[in-house]
């Protein structure tokens, strides 16, 4: 989200995860761009998911996106 993009702590945590080769699961909550160090990673976009599945509430779409990200898929 835009808030994550502005957060120094989130950037530090993501950078450490990349440096330590930890698995990273990205769920995009809005139209913000991913930071440069994460742009090569696959992400699940909640907005696009809601367009494909209009019957989902926003909360259900976020949950679906998180499950998809953990399972290793893309939406």
C-alpha positions as CSV (number, residue, x, y, z in Angstrom):
1,X,0.0,0.0,0.0
2,X,1.0,3.7,-0.1
3,X,1.6,3.5,3.7
4,X,4.0,0.6,3.3
5,X,5.9,2.4,0.5
6,X,6.5,5.4,2.9
7,X,7.5,3.2,5.9
8,X,11.2,3.0,6.7
9,X,10.6,0.0,8.9
10,X,8.8,-2.0,6.1
11,X,11.6,-1.2,3.7
12,X,14.2,-2.4,6.2
13,X,12.3,-5.6,6.9
14,X,11.8,-6.4,3.2
15,X,15.4,-5.6,2.5
16,X,16.5,-8.0,5.2
17,X,14.2,-10.7,3.9
18,X,15.7,-10.3,0.4
19,X,19.3,-10.3,1.8
20,X,18.6,-13.4,3.9
21,X,16.9,-15.1,0.9
22,X,13.6,-15.5,2.9
23,X,10.4,-16.2,1.1
24,X,8.4,-13.0,0.5
25,X,4.7,-13.0,-0.2
26,X,3.3,-9.6,-1.5
27,X,-0.4,-8.6,-1.4
28,X,-1.0,-5.3,-3.0
29,X,-3.9,-3.4,-1.4
30,X,-3.9,-0.4,-3.7
31,X,-2.4,1.0,-6.9
32,X,1.0,1.8,-5.4
33,X,4.1,0.6,-7.1
34,X,6.4,-1.9,-5.4
35,X,9.7,-0.7,-4.1
36,X,12.6,-1.3,-6.5
37,X,14.0,-4.1,-4.5
38,X,10.7,-6.0,-4.7
39,X,9.6,-5.3,-8.3
40,X,11.0,-8.6,-9.5
41,X,8.8,-10.5,-7.0
42,X,5.3,-11.9,-7.8
43,X,2.4,-10.2,-6.1
44,X,-1.3,-10.7,-5.6
45,X,-3.4,-7.6,-6.4
46,X,-6.5,-7.2,-4.3
47,X,-8.0,-4.6,-6.7
48,X,-7.7,-6.9,-9.7
49,X,-9.0,-9.8,-7.7
50,X,-12.1,-7.8,-6.8
51,X,-12.6,-7.0,-10.5
52,X,-12.4,-10.7,-11.4
53,X,-14.6,-11.8,-8.5
54,X,-17.1,-8.9,-7.9
55,X,-19.1,-10.9,-5.4
56,X,-16.3,-10.7,-2.8
57,X,-16.4,-8.1,-0.2
58,X,-13.1,-6.2,0.3
59,X,-12.3,-8.2,3.4
60,X,-13.0,-11.4,1.6
61,X,-10.8,-10.3,-1.3
62,X,-7.9,-9.5,1.1
63,X,-8.3,-12.9,2.7
64,X,-8.4,-14.6,-0.8
65,X,-5.3,-12.7,-1.8
66,X,-3.4,-13.7,1.3
67,X,-4.3,-17.4,0.8
68,X,-3.3,-17.2,-2.8
69,X,0.0,-15.5,-1.9
70,X,0.8,-18.2,0.7
71,X,-0.1,-21.0,-1.7
72,X,2.3,-19.5,-4.2
73,X,-0.2,-18.5,-6.9
74,X,-1.0,-15.2,-8.6
75,X,-4.1,-13.2,-9.1
